[in-house]
Tab-separated table of C-alpha atoms in Angstrom:
chain	number	residue	atom	x	y	z
A	1	MET	CA	43.962	-20.928	65.104
A	2	ASP	CA	43.096	-21.368	61.471
A	3	ALA	CA	43.519	-17.851	58.811
A	4	LEU	CA	39.881	-16.816	58.221
A	5	GLN	CA	40.313	-17.631	54.628
A	6	ASP	CA	41.029	-20.995	55.154
A	7	ARG	CA	37.391	-20.571	57.494
A	8	TYR	CA	35.212	-19.320	55.361
A	9	PHE	CA	36.276	-19.740	51.480
A	10	PRO	CA	38.776	-22.962	51.557
A	11	ASP	CA	38.446	-23.735	48.327
A	12	LEU	CA	38.064	-19.552	47.038
A	13	PRO	CA	40.598	-19.593	43.450
A	14	CYS	CA	41.097	-15.374	44.965
A	15	PHE	CA	44.060	-14.230	42.859
A	16	GLY	CA	45.174	-12.443	46.596
A	17	CYS	CA	43.454	-14.446	48.931
A	18	GLY	CA	42.146	-17.495	47.776
A	19	PRO	CA	43.511	-20.888	49.624
A	20	ALA	CA	43.206	-22.253	45.969
A	21	ASN	CA	45.332	-20.524	44.008
A	22	GLU	CA	48.795	-22.206	43.748
A	23	LYS	CA	50.147	-18.826	41.629
A	24	GLY	CA	47.794	-16.087	44.056
A	25	LEU	CA	49.076	-14.106	46.892
A	26	ARG	CA	47.150	-16.472	49.764
A	27	LEU	CA	47.165	-13.579	52.040
A	28	LYS	CA	46.645	-15.199	55.912
A	29	SER	CA	44.444	-13.203	57.863
A	30	TYR	CA	43.027	-13.835	61.530
A	31	LEU	CA	41.600	-12.038	64.414
A	32	GLY	CA	43.357	-9.604	65.939
A	33	PRO	CA	42.763	-7.510	69.274
A	34	ASN	CA	39.771	-5.182	69.559
A	35	GLY	CA	37.507	-6.220	66.584
A	36	THR	CA	40.654	-5.964	64.286
A	37	VAL	CA	42.162	-8.094	62.154
A	38	VAL	CA	45.493	-8.652	60.928
A	39	ALA	CA	48.189	-10.310	58.586
A	40	THR	CA	51.293	-9.827	57.406
A	41	PHE	CA	52.591	-10.467	54.264
A	42	MET	CA	56.137	-11.231	52.401
A	43	PRO	CA	56.262	-8.928	49.198
A	44	TRP	CA	57.156	-11.245	45.611
A	45	PRO	CA	60.188	-9.494	44.313
A	46	GLU	CA	58.296	-9.103	40.952
A	47	HIS	CA	55.837	-6.682	43.136
A	48	ASP	CA	58.500	-3.321	42.775
A	49	ASN	CA	56.323	-0.539	42.346
A	50	GLY	CA	59.564	0.771	39.499
A	51	VAL	CA	62.007	2.368	42.249
A	52	GLY	CA	62.542	-0.552	44.730
A	53	PHE	CA	59.131	-0.426	46.910
A	54	LEU	CA	56.095	-2.913	47.342
A	55	ASN	CA	53.893	-1.917	44.347
A	56	GLY	CA	50.363	0.268	44.832
A	57	GLY	CA	48.491	-2.139	43.128
A	58	ILE	CA	49.514	-5.102	45.038
A	59	ILE	CA	49.083	-2.903	48.160
A	60	ALA	CA	45.503	-2.294	47.113
A	61	THR	CA	45.190	-5.821	46.282
A	62	LEU	CA	46.632	-6.578	49.598
A	63	LEU	CA	44.237	-3.580	50.951
A	64	ASP	CA	41.258	-5.048	49.376
A	65	CYS	CA	41.302	-9.044	50.301
A	66	HIS	CA	42.552	-8.226	53.748
A	67	SER	CA	39.486	-5.967	54.134
A	68	ALA	CA	37.351	-9.092	52.702
A	69	ALA	CA	38.233	-10.897	55.053
A	70	ALA	CA	37.211	-8.523	58.196
A	71	VAL	CA	34.022	-8.136	56.827
A	72	THR	CA	33.040	-11.705	55.290
A	73	HIS	CA	33.730	-12.727	59.429
A	74	THR	CA	31.453	-9.996	60.452
A	75	ALA	CA	28.930	-11.044	57.920
A	76	TYR	CA	28.851	-14.800	59.387
A	77	GLU	CA	29.292	-13.738	62.896
A	78	ARG	CA	25.644	-11.607	62.105
A	79	GLY	CA	24.824	-14.259	60.153
A	80	TRP	CA	25.035	-12.521	56.883
A	81	THR	CA	25.641	-15.636	55.159
A	82	PRO	CA	26.322	-16.397	51.191
A	83	LEU	CA	22.600	-16.499	49.651
A	84	GLY	CA	21.925	-18.840	46.814
A	85	ASP	CA	24.221	-20.283	45.719
A	86	ALA	CA	26.591	-16.906	45.758
A	87	LEU	CA	30.249	-18.381	47.121
A	88	LEU	CA	30.284	-15.621	48.955
A	89	PRO	CA	28.471	-13.200	51.407
A	90	TYR	CA	29.895	-9.989	49.695
A	91	VAL	CA	31.356	-8.489	46.984
A	92	THR	CA	33.693	-5.206	46.820
A	93	ALA	CA	32.156	-1.792	45.047
A	94	GLY	CA	34.715	0.369	46.025
A	95	ILE	CA	38.341	1.183	47.778
A	96	ASP	CA	39.688	4.335	47.942
A	97	VAL	CA	43.018	4.094	48.609
A	98	HIS	CA	45.631	6.638	49.946
A	99	TYR	CA	49.846	5.734	49.560
A	100	ARG	CA	51.158	7.844	52.124
A	101	ARG	CA	54.491	6.543	52.276
A	102	PRO	CA	56.939	4.034	50.805
A	103	ALA	CA	56.403	0.033	51.630
A	104	PRO	CA	59.593	-1.861	52.087
A	105	LEU	CA	59.825	-4.585	49.014
A	106	ARG	CA	62.059	-6.888	50.506
A	107	ASP	CA	60.294	-6.945	54.109
A	108	GLU	CA	57.788	-7.831	55.589
A	109	VAL	CA	54.433	-5.249	55.946
A	110	SER	CA	51.372	-5.987	58.598
A	111	LEU	CA	47.637	-5.424	57.415
A	112	VAL	CA	45.309	-3.862	59.981
A	113	ALA	CA	41.416	-3.959	59.280
A	114	GLY	CA	38.748	-3.206	60.820
A	115	VAL	CA	34.866	-3.132	60.167
A	116	LEU	CA	33.426	0.096	60.461
A	117	SER	CA	29.752	0.052	59.904
A	118	GLY	CA	27.472	-2.649	58.285
A	119	SER	CA	23.928	-3.766	57.370
A	120	GLU	CA	23.153	-6.330	55.845
A	121	ASP	CA	22.819	-4.523	52.320
A	122	ALA	CA	26.468	-3.274	53.122
A	123	ILE	CA	29.617	-3.248	55.265
A	124	GLU	CA	32.201	-0.475	55.771
A	125	ALA	CA	35.944	-1.670	56.248
A	126	GLU	CA	38.525	0.460	56.624
A	127	VAL	CA	42.125	-0.928	56.162
A	128	ARG	CA	45.804	0.011	56.610
A	129	LEU	CA	48.984	-1.082	55.605
A	130	GLU	CA	52.327	-0.439	57.717
A	131	TYR	CA	55.938	-1.212	58.333
A	132	ASP	CA	58.001	-0.376	61.241
A	133	GLY	CA	55.055	0.991	62.709
A	134	LYS	CA	53.913	3.884	60.437
A	135	VAL	CA	50.952	3.875	58.085
A	136	ARG	CA	52.444	3.028	54.277
A	137	ALA	CA	48.605	3.257	52.814
A	138	GLU	CA	45.350	2.801	54.060
A	139	GLY	CA	41.428	2.760	52.887
A	140	THR	CA	37.963	1.935	52.828
A	141	ALA	CA	36.231	-0.924	51.321
A	142	LEU	CA	32.953	-0.659	50.538
A	143	TRP	CA	31.024	-4.446	50.308
A	144	LYS	CA	27.874	-4.897	49.025
A	145	ARG	CA	25.172	-8.123	49.939
A	146	TRP	CA	25.986	-10.165	47.400
A	147	ARG	CA	22.435	-11.025	45.722
A	148	PRO	CA	22.477	-14.029	43.019
A	149	ARG	CA	19.845	-13.157	40.265
B	1	MET	CA	53.653	4.095	18.101
B	2	ASP	CA	56.310	2.892	20.363
B	3	ALA	CA	53.968	1.990	24.022
B	4	LEU	CA	53.895	5.162	26.568
B	5	GLN	CA	55.659	3.015	28.899
B	6	ASP	CA	58.586	2.173	26.297
B	7	ARG	CA	59.393	5.604	25.578
B	8	TYR	CA	59.078	6.950	28.723
B	9	PHE	CA	60.774	4.478	31.235
B	10	PRO	CA	61.806	1.251	28.900
B	11	ASP	CA	64.196	0.353	32.001
B	12	LEU	CA	61.423	0.110	34.828
B	13	PRO	CA	60.018	-2.865	36.426
B	14	CYS	CA	57.171	-1.827	37.738
B	15	PHE	CA	54.967	-4.947	38.938
B	16	GLY	CA	52.269	-3.758	36.407
B	17	CYS	CA	53.769	-1.480	33.458
B	18	GLY	CA	57.503	-1.697	33.837
B	19	PRO	CA	58.880	-3.180	30.027
B	20	ALA	CA	62.046	-4.269	32.501
B	21	ASN	CA	60.532	-6.709	34.932
B	22	GLU	CA	59.908	-10.304	33.154
B	23	LYS	CA	57.384	-10.671	35.582
B	24	GLY	CA	55.026	-7.955	35.790
B	25	LEU	CA	51.705	-7.608	33.944
B	26	ARG	CA	53.897	-5.449	31.226
B	27	LEU	CA	50.655	-3.661	30.318
B	28	LYS	CA	51.520	-1.337	27.185
B	29	SER	CA	49.661	1.679	26.747
B	30	TYR	CA	49.406	4.678	23.942
B	31	LEU	CA	47.490	7.298	22.353
B	32	GLY	CA	43.759	7.086	21.822
B	33	PRO	CA	41.764	9.379	20.672
B	34	ASN	CA	40.593	13.163	21.690
B	35	GLY	CA	43.696	13.212	24.308
B	36	THR	CA	42.965	9.665	25.957
B	37	VAL	CA	45.620	6.617	26.094
B	38	VAL	CA	43.970	3.397	25.573
B	39	ALA	CA	45.054	0.159	26.755
B	40	THR	CA	44.190	-4.053	26.258
B	41	PHE	CA	44.688	-6.303	28.763
B	42	MET	CA	44.891	-10.059	28.538
B	43	PRO	CA	44.064	-11.262	32.169
B	44	TRP	CA	45.754	-14.440	32.834
B	45	PRO	CA	44.400	-17.706	34.105
B	46	GLU	CA	44.767	-16.569	38.016
B	47	HIS	CA	43.896	-13.050	38.153
B	48	ASP	CA	40.876	-14.934	39.338
B	49	ASN	CA	38.204	-12.985	41.923
B	50	GLY	CA	37.458	-16.238	43.397
B	51	VAL	CA	34.315	-16.490	41.346
B	52	GLY	CA	34.850	-16.534	37.834
B	53	PHE	CA	35.948	-12.932	37.219
B	54	LEU	CA	38.489	-10.309	36.628
B	55	ASN	CA	40.449	-9.608	40.015
B	56	GLY	CA	39.545	-6.301	41.976
B	57	GLY	CA	43.123	-6.147	43.313
B	58	ILE	CA	44.417	-6.798	39.290
B	59	ILE	CA	41.990	-3.948	38.635
B	60	ALA	CA	43.190	-1.812	40.632
B	61	THR	CA	46.605	-2.492	39.640
B	62	LEU	CA	45.805	-1.983	35.846
B	63	LEU	CA	44.125	1.516	36.285
B	64	ASP	CA	47.157	2.859	38.857
B	65	CYS	CA	49.395	1.813	35.533
B	66	HIS	CA	47.395	2.782	33.114
B	67	SER	CA	46.678	6.324	35.187
B	68	ALA	CA	50.756	6.414	35.149
B	69	ALA	CA	50.931	6.564	31.224
B	70	ALA	CA	49.041	9.629	30.841
B	71	VAL	CA	50.069	11.389	33.262
B	72	THR	CA	53.150	10.706	32.444
B	73	HIS	CA	53.394	11.843	29.109
B	74	THR	CA	51.130	14.919	29.700
B	75	ALA	CA	53.943	15.768	32.868
B	76	TYR	CA	57.028	15.341	29.602
B	77	GLU	CA	54.366	16.829	27.233
B	78	ARG	CA	54.568	20.566	29.404
B	79	GLY	CA	58.104	19.793	29.917
B	80	TRP	CA	57.475	18.661	34.083
B	81	THR	CA	60.114	15.929	33.325
B	82	PRO	CA	61.826	14.065	36.678
B	83	LEU	CA	63.632	16.179	39.049
B	84	GLY	CA	67.205	14.945	40.342
B	85	ASP	CA	67.871	11.657	40.213
B	86	ALA	CA	63.906	10.525	40.822
B	87	LEU	CA	63.135	7.964	37.569
B	88	LEU	CA	59.460	8.973	37.386
B	89	PRO	CA	58.446	12.571	37.245
B	90	TYR	CA	54.978	11.940	39.708
B	91	VAL	CA	54.294	8.960	42.133
B	92	THR	CA	50.372	7.675	43.078
B	93	ALA	CA	49.354	9.979	46.743
B	94	GLY	CA	45.748	7.787	45.525
B	95	ILE	CA	42.880	5.969	43.449
B	96	ASP	CA	39.348	5.838	44.073
B	97	VAL	CA	37.933	2.473	42.337
B	98	HIS	CA	34.321	1.650	42.135
B	99	TYR	CA	33.244	-1.653	40.953
B	100	ARG	CA	30.512	-1.341	38.706
B	101	ARG	CA	29.855	-4.177	36.533
B	102	PRO	CA	31.628	-8.018	36.866
B	103	ALA	CA	34.994	-7.849	34.531
B	104	PRO	CA	36.161	-11.459	32.426
B	105	LEU	CA	38.535	-13.417	33.193
B	106	ARG	CA	39.782	-15.187	29.925
B	107	ASP	CA	39.391	-12.421	27.748
B	108	GLU	CA	40.968	-9.000	26.501
B	109	VAL	CA	39.980	-6.084	28.750
B	110	SER	CA	39.834	-2.399	27.517
B	111	LEU	CA	41.279	0.713	29.500
B	112	VAL	CA	40.884	4.514	28.633
B	113	ALA	CA	42.550	7.535	30.693
B	114	GLY	CA	42.640	10.682	30.732
B	115	VAL	CA	44.220	13.518	32.530
B	116	LEU	CA	41.246	15.869	34.640
B	117	SER	CA	43.626	18.415	35.980
B	118	GLY	CA	47.075	19.445	36.263
B	119	SER	CA	49.067	21.599	37.654
B	120	GLU	CA	52.937	21.004	38.150
B	121	ASP	CA	52.223	19.644	42.078
B	122	ALA	CA	49.374	17.642	41.288
B	123	ILE	CA	47.835	15.677	38.221
B	124	GLU	CA	44.263	13.888	38.460
B	125	ALA	CA	43.838	11.689	35.812
B	126	GLU	CA	40.543	8.831	34.967
B	127	VAL	CA	40.633	5.631	34.243
B	128	ARG	CA	38.135	3.007	32.974
B	129	LEU	CA	37.770	-0.835	32.095
B	130	GLU	CA	35.513	-1.601	30.242
B	131	TYR	CA	35.020	-4.439	28.338
B	132	ASP	CA	31.423	-4.912	25.603
B	133	GLY	CA	31.183	-1.740	25.546
B	134	LYS	CA	31.043	-1.666	29.591
B	135	VAL	CA	32.481	0.030	31.747
B	136	ARG	CA	32.883	-3.020	34.867
B	137	ALA	CA	35.457	-0.256	36.657
B	138	GLU	CA	36.617	3.235	36.834
B	139	GLY	CA	38.241	5.191	39.453
B	140	THR	CA	39.788	8.489	40.020
B	141	ALA	CA	44.190	8.108	40.197
B	142	LEU	CA	45.604	11.537	41.842
B	143	TRP	CA	49.578	11.787	41.141
B	144	LYS	CA	52.404	13.775	42.311
B	145	ARG	CA	54.961	15.767	41.713
B	146	TRP	CA	58.029	13.649	42.884
B	147	ARG	CA	60.491	15.929	44.702
B	148	PRO	CA	64.029	13.643	46.324
B	149	ARG	CA	64.673	15.869	48.706
């Protein structure tokens, strides 16, 4: 099965999840069990938080972009496709991140996202980063319908 | 005047603000007016959000790391220096980011942070990213005392 990023926006140059950004993180997310969206990511050596773990900003980037995959998939499933000349159906309005435990810098981490609620105007998703069976960081992302003016 | 990062943690390899991370963003923050901490940052071409503006994850990274400079400065001013073998006095417990307007990818952006409240256990900071006189993103970061076990 194709990654959701390759299915919905193969030409996007997004730093976190754009298949077309050669210098980006190129996150790949897939449909998982029970309506979830899942991914794995191998941190780069420079993604240090300063004390040998995964950087909080990179974690926020992964949570944001992984929630994008879940939200975009839900949007397309419901027929809420991009409007006018917009490249994406929704844009992030905010993300609230909680760092629970250190996440490793030298091992692959896992991501799980699920859509919490959605109307055409706004979709909320919860997303977490896990390692070794424990939540390392989790957040809620709010995405709003992108309506080009 | 030295950047706060160079003053307080010159050897840190943090992706966002570590002076010692050659592949990192190397954010440099300075004391500003009225108790604020200020910085500027020139995005890299790959920091695209996918539609030609600054990526939300990179924005979160900048907000987090810039709040770190403000919090670390306040901590040292109050004598709350790193404990035991900790490299930093505080660690991020969470950051709540609101994206208000698109931020440019091909022009320098500004950051402003201020400490909202602080006890030795936890320090809260507000931080925003501005361009052309308008807030593009803003957030609140909660930092907790790093107590090595």
